[in-house]
Coordinates of N, CA and C in Angstrom, one line a residue:
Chain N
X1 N -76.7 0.1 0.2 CA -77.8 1.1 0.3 C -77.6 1.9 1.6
X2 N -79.0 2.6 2.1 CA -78.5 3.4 3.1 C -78.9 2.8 4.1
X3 N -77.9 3.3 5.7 CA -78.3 2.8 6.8 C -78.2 3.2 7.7
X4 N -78.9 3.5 9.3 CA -78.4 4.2 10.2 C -77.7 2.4 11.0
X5 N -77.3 3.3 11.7 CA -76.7 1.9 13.3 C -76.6 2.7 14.1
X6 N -77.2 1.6 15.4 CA -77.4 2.5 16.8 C -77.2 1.6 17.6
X7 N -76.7 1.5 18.7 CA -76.1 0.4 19.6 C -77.8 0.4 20.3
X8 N -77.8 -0.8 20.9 CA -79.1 -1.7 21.3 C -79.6 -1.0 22.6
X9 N -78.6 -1.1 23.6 CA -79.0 -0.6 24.8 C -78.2 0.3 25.5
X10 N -78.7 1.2 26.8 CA -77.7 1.7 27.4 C -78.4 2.3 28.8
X11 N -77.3 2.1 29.9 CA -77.9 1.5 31.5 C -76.9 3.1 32.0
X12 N -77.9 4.1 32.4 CA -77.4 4.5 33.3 C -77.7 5.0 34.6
X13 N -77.3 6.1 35.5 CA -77.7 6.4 36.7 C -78.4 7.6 36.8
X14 N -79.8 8.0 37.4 CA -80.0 9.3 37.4 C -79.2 10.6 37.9
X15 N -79.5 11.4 36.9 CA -78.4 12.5 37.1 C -77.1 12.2 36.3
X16 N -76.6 11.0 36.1 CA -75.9 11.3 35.4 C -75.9 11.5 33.7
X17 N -75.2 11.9 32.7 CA -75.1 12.2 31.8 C -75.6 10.6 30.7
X18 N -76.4 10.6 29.6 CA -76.2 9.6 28.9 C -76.0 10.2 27.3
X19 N -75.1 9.2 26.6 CA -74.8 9.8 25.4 C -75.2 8.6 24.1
X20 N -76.3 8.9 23.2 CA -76.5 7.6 22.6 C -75.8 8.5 21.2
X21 N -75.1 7.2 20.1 CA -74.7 7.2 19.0 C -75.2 6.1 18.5
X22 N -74.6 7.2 17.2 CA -75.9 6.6 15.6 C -74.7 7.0 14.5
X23 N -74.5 5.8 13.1 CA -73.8 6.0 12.3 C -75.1 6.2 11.2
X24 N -74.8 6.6 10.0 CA -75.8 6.8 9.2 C -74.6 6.8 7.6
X25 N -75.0 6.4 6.7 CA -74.0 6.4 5.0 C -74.3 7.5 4.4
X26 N -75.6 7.8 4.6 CA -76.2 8.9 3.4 C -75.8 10.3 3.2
X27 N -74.8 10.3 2.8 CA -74.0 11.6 3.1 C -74.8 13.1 2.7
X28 N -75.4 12.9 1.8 CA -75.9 14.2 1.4 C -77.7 14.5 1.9
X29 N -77.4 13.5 3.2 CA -79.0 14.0 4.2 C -79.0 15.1 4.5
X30 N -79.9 15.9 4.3 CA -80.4 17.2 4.7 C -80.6 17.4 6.3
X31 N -81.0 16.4 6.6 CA -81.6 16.8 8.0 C -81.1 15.3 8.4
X32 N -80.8 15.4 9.7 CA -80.9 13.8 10.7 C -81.6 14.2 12.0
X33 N -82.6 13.4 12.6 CA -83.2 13.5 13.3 C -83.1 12.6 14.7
X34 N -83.6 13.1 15.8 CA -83.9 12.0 17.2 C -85.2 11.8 17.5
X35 N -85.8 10.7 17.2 CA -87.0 10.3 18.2 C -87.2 10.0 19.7
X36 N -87.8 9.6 20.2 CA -88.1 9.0 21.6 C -89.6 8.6 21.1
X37 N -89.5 7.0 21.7 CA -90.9 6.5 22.1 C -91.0 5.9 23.3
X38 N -91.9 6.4 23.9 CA -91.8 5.8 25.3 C -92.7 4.2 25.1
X39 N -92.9 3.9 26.4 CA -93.8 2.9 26.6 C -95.0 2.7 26.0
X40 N -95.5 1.8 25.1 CA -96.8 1.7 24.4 C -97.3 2.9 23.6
X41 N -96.4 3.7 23.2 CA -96.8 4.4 22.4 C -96.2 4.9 20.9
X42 N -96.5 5.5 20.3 CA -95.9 6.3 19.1 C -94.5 7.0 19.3
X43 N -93.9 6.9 18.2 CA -92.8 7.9 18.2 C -93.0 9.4 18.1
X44 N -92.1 10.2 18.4 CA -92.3 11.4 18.5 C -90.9 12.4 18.4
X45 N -91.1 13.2 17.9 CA -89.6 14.0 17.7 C -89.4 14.9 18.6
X46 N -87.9 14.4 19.0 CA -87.4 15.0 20.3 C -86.5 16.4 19.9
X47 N -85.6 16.2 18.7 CA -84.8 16.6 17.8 C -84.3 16.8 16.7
X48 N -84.1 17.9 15.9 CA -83.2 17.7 14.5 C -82.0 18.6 14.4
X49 N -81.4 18.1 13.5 CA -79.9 18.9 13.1 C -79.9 18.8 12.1
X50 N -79.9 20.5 11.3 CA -79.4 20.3 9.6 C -78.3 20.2 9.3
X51 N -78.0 19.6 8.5 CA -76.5 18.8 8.0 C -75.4 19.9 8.1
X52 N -75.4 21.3 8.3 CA -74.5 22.3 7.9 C -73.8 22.4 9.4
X53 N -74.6 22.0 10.2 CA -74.3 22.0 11.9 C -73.7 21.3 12.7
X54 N -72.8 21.4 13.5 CA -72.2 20.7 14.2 C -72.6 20.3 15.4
X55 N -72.9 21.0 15.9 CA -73.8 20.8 17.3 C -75.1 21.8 17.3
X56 N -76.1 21.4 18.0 CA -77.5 22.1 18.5 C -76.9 21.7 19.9
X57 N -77.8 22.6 20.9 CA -78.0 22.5 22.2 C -79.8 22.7 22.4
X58 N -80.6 22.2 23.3 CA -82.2 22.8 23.8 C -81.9 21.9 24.8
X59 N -82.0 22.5 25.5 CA -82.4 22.6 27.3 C -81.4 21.2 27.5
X60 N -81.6 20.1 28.1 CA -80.9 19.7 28.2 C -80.3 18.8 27.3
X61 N -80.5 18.9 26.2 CA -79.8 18.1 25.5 C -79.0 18.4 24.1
X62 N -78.1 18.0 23.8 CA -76.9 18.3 23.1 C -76.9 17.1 21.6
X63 N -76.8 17.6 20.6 CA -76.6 17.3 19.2 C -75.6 17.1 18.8
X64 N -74.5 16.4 18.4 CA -73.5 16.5 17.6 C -73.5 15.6 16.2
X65 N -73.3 16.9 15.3 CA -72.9 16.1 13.7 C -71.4 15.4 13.6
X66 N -70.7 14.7 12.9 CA -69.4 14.9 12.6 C -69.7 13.9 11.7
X67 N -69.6 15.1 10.5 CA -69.8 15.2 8.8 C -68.8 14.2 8.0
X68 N -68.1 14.4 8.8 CA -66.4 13.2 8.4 C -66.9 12.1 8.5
X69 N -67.3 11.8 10.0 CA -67.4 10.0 10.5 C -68.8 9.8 10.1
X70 N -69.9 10.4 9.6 CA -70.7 10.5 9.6 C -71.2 10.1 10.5
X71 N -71.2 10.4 11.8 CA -71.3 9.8 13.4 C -72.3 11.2 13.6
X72 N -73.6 10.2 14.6 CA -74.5 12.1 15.1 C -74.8 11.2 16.5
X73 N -74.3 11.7 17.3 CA -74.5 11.5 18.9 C -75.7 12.4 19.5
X74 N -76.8 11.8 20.6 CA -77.6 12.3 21.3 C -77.3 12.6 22.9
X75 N -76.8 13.8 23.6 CA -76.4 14.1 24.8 C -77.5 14.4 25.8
X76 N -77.9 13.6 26.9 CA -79.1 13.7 27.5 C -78.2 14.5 29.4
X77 N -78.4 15.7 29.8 CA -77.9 15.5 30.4 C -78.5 15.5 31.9
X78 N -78.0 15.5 32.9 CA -79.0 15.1 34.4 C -80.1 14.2 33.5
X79 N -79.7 13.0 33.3 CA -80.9 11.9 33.0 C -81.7 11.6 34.2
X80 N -83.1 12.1 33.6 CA -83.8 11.0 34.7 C -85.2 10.4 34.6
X81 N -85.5 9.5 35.1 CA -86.1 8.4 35.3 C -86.7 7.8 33.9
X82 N -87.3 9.7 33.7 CA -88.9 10.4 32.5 C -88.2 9.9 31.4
X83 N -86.3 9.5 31.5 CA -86.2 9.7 30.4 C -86.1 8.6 29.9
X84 N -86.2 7.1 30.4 CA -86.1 5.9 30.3 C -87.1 5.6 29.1
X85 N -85.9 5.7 27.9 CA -87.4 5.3 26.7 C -86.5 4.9 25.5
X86 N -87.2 4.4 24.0 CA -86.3 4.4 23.1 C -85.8 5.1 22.7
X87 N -84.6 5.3 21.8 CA -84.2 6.5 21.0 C -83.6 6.0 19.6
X88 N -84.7 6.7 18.7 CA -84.1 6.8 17.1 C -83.4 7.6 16.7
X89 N -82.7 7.0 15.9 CA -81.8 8.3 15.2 C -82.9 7.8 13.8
X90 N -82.5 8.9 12.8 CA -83.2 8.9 11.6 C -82.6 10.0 10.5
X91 N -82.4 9.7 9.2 CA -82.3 10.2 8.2 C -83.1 10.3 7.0
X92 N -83.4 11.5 6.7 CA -83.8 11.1 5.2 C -83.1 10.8 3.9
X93 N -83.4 9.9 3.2 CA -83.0 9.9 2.0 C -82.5 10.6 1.1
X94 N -81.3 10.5 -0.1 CA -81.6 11.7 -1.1 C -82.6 11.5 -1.9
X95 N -83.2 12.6 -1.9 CA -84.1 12.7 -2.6 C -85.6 13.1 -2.2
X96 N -85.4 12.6 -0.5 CA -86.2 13.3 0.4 C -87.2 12.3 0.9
X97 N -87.8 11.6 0.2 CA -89.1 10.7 -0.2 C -88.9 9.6 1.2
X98 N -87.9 9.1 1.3 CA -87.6 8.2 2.6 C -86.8 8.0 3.8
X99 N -87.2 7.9 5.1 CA -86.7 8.5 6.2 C -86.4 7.1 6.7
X100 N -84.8 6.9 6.9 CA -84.8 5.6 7.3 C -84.1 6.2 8.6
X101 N -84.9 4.8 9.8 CA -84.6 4.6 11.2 C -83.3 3.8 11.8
X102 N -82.8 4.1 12.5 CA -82.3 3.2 13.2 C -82.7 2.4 14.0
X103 N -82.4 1.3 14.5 CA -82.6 0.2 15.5 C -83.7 0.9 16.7
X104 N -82.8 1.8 17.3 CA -83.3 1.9 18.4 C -82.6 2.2 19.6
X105 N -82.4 2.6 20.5 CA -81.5 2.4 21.8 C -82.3 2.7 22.7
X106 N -82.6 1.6 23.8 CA -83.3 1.6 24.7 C -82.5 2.6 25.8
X107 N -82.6 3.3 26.4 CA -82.3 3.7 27.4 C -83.0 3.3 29.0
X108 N -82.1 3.2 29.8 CA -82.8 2.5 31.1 C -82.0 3.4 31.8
X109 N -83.0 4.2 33.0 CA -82.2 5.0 33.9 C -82.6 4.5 35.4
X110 N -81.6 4.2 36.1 CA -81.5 3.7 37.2 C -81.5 4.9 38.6
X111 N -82.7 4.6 39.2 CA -82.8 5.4 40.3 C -81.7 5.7 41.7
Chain R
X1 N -101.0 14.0 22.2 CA -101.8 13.8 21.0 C -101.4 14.3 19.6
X2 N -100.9 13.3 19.2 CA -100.0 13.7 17.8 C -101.0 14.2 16.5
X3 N -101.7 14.2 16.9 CA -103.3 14.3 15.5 C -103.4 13.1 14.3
X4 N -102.6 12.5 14.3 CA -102.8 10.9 13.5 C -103.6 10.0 14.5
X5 N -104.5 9.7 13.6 CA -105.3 8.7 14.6 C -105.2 6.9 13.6
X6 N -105.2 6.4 14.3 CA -105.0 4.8 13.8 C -105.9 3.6 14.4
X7 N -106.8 2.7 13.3 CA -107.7 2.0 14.0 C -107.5 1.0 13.1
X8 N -107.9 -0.2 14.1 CA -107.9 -0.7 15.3 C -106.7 -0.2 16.2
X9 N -106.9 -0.4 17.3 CA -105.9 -0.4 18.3 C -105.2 -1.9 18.2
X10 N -106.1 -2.7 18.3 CA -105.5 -4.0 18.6 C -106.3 -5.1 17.5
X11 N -105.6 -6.0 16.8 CA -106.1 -6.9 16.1 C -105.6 -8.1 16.2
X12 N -106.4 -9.4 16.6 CA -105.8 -10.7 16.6 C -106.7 -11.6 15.4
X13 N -105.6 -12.4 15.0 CA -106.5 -12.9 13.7 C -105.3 -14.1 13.4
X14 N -106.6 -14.9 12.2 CA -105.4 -16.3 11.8 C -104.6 -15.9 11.1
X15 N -103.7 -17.1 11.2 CA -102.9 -17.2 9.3 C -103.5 -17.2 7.9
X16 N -103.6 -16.6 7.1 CA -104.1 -16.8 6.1 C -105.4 -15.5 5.8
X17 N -105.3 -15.0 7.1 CA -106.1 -13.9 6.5 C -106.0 -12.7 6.0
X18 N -106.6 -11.7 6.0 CA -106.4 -10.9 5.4 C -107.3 -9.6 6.4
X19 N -106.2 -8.5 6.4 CA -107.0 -7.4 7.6 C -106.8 -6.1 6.9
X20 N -107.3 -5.0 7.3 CA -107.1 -3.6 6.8 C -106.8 -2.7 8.1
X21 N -106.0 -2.1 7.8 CA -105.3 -0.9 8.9 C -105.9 0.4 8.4
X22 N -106.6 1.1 9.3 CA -106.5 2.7 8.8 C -106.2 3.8 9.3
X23 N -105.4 5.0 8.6 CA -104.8 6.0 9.2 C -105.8 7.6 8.9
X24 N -105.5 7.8 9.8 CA -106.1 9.3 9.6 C -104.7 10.2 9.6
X25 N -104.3 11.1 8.9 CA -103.3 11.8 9.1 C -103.5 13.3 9.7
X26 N -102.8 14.3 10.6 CA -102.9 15.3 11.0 C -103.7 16.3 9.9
X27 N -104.8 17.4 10.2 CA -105.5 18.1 9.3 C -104.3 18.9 8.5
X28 N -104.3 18.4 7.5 CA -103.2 19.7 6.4 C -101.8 19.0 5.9
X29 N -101.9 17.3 6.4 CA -100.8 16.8 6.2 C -101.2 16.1 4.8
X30 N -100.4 15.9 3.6 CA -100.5 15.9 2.7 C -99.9 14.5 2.6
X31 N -98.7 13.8 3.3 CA -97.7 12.7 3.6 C -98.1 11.8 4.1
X32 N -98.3 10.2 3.7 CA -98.6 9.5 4.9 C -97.3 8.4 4.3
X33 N -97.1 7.9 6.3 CA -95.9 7.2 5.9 C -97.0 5.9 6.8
X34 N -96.0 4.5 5.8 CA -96.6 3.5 7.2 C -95.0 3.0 7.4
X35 N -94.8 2.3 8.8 CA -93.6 1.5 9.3 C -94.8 0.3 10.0
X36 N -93.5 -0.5 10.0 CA -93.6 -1.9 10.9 C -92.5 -2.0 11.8
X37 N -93.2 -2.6 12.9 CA -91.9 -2.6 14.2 C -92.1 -3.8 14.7
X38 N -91.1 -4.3 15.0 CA -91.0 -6.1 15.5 C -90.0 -5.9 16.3
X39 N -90.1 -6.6 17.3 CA -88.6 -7.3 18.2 C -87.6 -7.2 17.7
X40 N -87.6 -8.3 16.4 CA -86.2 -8.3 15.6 C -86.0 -7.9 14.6
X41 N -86.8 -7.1 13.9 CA -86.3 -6.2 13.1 C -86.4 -4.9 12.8
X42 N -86.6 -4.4 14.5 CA -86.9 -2.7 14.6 C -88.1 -2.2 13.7
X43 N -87.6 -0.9 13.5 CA -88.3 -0.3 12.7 C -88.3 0.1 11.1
X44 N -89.2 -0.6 10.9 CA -89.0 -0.4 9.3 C -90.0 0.2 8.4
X45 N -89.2 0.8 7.7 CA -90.4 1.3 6.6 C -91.0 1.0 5.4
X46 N -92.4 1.0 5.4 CA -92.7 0.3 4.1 C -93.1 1.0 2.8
X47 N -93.8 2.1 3.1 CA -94.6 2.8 2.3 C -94.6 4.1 2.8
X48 N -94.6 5.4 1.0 CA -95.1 6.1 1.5 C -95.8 7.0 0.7
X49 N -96.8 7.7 0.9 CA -97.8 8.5 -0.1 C -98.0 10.0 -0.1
X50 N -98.1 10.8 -0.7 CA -97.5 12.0 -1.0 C -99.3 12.8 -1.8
X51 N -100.5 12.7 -1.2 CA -101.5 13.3 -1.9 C -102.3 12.5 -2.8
X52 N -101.9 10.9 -2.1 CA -102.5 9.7 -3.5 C -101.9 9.1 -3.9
X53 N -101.1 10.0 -4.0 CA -99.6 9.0 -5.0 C -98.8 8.4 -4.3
X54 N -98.4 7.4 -4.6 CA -96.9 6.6 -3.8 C -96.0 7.1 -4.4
X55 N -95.1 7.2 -3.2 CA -93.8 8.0 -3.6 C -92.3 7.5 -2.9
X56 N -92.7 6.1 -2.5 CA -91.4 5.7 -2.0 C -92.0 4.3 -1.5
X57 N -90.9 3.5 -1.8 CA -91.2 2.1 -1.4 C -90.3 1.4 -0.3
X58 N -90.4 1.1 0.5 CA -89.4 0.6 1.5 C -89.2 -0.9 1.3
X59 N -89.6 -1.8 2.5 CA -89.5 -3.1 2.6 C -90.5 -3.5 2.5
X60 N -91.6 -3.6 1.9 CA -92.7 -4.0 1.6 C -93.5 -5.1 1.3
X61 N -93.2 -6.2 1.8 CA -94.0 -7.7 1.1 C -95.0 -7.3 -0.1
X62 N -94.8 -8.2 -0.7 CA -95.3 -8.0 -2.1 C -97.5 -8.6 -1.3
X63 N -97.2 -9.3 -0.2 CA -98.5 -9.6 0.3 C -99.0 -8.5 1.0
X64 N -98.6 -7.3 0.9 CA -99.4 -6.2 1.5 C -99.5 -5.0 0.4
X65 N -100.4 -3.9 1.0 CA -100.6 -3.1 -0.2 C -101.0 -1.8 0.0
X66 N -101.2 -0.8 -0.1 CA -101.5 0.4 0.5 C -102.3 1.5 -0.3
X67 N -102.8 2.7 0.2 CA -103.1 3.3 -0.6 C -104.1 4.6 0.4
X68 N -104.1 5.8 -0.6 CA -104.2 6.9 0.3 C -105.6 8.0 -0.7
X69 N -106.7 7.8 0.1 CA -107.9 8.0 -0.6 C -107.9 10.0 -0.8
X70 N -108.8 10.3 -2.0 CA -108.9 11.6 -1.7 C -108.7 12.6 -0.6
X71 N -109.5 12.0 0.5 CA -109.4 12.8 1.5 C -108.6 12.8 2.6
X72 N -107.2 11.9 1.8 CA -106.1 11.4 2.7 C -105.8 11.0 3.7
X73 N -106.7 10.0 4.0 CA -106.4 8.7 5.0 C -105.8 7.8 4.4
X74 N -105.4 6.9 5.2 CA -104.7 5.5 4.1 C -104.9 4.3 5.2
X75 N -105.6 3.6 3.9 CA -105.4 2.2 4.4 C -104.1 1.3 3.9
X76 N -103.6 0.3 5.2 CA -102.5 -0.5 4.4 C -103.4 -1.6 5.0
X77 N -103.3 -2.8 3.4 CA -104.1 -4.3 3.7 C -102.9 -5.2 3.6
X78 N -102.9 -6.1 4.6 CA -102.4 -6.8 4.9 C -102.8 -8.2 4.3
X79 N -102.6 -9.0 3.7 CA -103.2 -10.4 3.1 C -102.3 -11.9 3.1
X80 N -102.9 -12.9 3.3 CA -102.2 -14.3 3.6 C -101.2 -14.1 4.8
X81 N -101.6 -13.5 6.1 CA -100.9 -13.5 7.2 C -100.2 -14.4 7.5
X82 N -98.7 -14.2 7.9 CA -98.2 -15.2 8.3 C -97.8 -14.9 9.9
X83 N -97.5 -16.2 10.7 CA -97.2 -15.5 12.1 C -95.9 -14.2 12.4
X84 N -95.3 -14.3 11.4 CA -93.8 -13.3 11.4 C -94.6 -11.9 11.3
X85 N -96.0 -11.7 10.8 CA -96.5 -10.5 10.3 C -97.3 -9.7 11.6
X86 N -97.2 -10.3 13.0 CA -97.4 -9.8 14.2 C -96.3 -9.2 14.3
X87 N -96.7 -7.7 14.8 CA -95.9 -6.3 14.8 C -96.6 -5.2 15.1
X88 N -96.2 -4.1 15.6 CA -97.0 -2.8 15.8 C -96.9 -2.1 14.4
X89 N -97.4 -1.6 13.8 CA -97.7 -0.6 12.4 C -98.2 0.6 12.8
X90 N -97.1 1.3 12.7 CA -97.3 3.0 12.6 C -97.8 3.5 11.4
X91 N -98.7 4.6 11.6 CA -98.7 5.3 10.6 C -98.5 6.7 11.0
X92 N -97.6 7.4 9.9 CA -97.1 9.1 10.3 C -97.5 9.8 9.3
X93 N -97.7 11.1 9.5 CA -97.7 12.3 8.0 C -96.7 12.8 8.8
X94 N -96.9 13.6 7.4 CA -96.1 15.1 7.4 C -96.8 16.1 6.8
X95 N -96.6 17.5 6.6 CA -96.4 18.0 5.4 C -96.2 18.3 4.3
X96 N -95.1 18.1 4.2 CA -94.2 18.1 2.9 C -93.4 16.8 2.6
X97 N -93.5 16.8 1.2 CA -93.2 15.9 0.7 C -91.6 15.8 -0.1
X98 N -90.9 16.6 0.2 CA -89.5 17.0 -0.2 C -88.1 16.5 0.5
X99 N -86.8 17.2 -0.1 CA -85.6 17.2 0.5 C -85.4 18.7 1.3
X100 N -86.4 18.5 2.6 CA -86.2 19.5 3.6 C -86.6 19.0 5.1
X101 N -86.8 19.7 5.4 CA -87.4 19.9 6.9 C -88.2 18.7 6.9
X102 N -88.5 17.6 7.5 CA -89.7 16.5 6.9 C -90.0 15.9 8.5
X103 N -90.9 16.6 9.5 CA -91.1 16.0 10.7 C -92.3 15.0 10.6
X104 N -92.0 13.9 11.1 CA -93.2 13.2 10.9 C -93.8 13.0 12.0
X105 N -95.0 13.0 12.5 CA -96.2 12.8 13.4 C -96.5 11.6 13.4
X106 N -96.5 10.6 14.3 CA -96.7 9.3 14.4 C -98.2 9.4 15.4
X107 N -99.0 7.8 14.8 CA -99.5 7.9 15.6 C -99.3 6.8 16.0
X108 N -100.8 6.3 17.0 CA -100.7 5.1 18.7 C -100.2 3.9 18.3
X109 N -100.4 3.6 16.5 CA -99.9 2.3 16.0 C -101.1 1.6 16.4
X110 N -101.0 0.2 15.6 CA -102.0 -1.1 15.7 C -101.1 -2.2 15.9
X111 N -101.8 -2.7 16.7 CA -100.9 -3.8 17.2 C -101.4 -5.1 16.4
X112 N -101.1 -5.7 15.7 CA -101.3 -7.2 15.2 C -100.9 -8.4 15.9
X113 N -101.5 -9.3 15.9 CA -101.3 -10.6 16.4 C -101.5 -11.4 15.6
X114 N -100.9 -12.6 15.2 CA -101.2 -13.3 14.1 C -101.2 -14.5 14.5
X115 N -102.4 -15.6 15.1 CA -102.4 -16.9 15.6 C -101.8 -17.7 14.6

């Protein structure tokens, strides 16, 4: 069936660059998405990319599809502190009806 | 403020009971989704309703149950709690109910506790 994967955690230093990856099966997803939830609260969308695209860029952060590996990377860049939170990747279904999540990737940024 | 509102905030209760979650979804959102989130098994999705109708089923214990009234709120009931069934429960809309654009608005979640 379908599934995203997202590595669990990821430690880095402010200002510098953090890059989280997400594998996903569903080949004919229309859209794949990034959430962020911070501390004690709801999810919230940070990002999307329609399947036709290879990269998006908005302000600091960077999108990559790669339609082959079905691999979609999230590029955060000058990380800092604000940005210490989870990050989903997400796809919808064919068919549209169901948006499945990934794991999660905690991000921790070190002062 | 995502415009989904979700009550209780927080619920602690026994085993063996039975509780109700309810969602308000953003004015004009037609979608309501519910997820469950645990420690160890992230985020998952259970349900989801499209104007009344259920329109996709996720991971769903056959002991829970859902459903999305006229005026498109949704309650999801929870029944014969077991301790594994402590988890935060989101509920999200959307708009649209299709193979497009589909952003979903989450809201604060309810937190369960199950003694």
């Amino acid at each position: 069936g379908e599934d995203v994967e997202q590595s669990l955690f990821l430690s880095v230093r402010e200002g510098d660059s953090s890059v989280i990856n997400c594998t996903y099966t569903d080949s004919s997803s229309t859209y794949l998405y990034w959430y962020k939830q911070e501390p004690g609260a709801g999810l919230q969308l940070l990002t999307y990319i329609f399947s036709n695209m290879d990269m998006k860029q908005d302000q600091r952060l960077t999108v990559l599809l790669n339609k082959k590996d079905k691999h979609l990377s999230l590029r955060i860049a000058d990380t800092q502190t604000g940005d210490s939170a989870i990050y989903f990747c997400a796809e919808i279904e064919t068919g549209g009806f169901k948006t499945i999540f990934g794991a999660g990737t905690r991000l921790f940024v070190k002062a | 403020d995502s415009g989904v509102t979700q009550t209780p905030k927080h619920l602690i209760t026994a085993t063996g009971q039975r509780v109700t979650l309810r969602c308000s979804p953003r004015s004009g959102d037609l979608s309501v989704y519910w997820y469950q989130q645990s420690l160890d098994q992230g985020l998952q999705f259970l349900i989801h309703y499209y104007n009344g109708e259920e329109r996709a089923k996720g991971n769903i214990l056959e002991r829970f149950s859902a459903q999305q009234f006229p005026d498109l709120h949704s309650e999801l009931n929870l029944s014969s709690l077991e301790l594994g069934d402590s988890a935060l429960y989101f509920c999200a809309s959307s708009v649209v109910s299709a193979s497009s654009y589909n952003e979903q608005f989450f809201g604060p979640g309810t937190r369960l506790t199950v003694l």
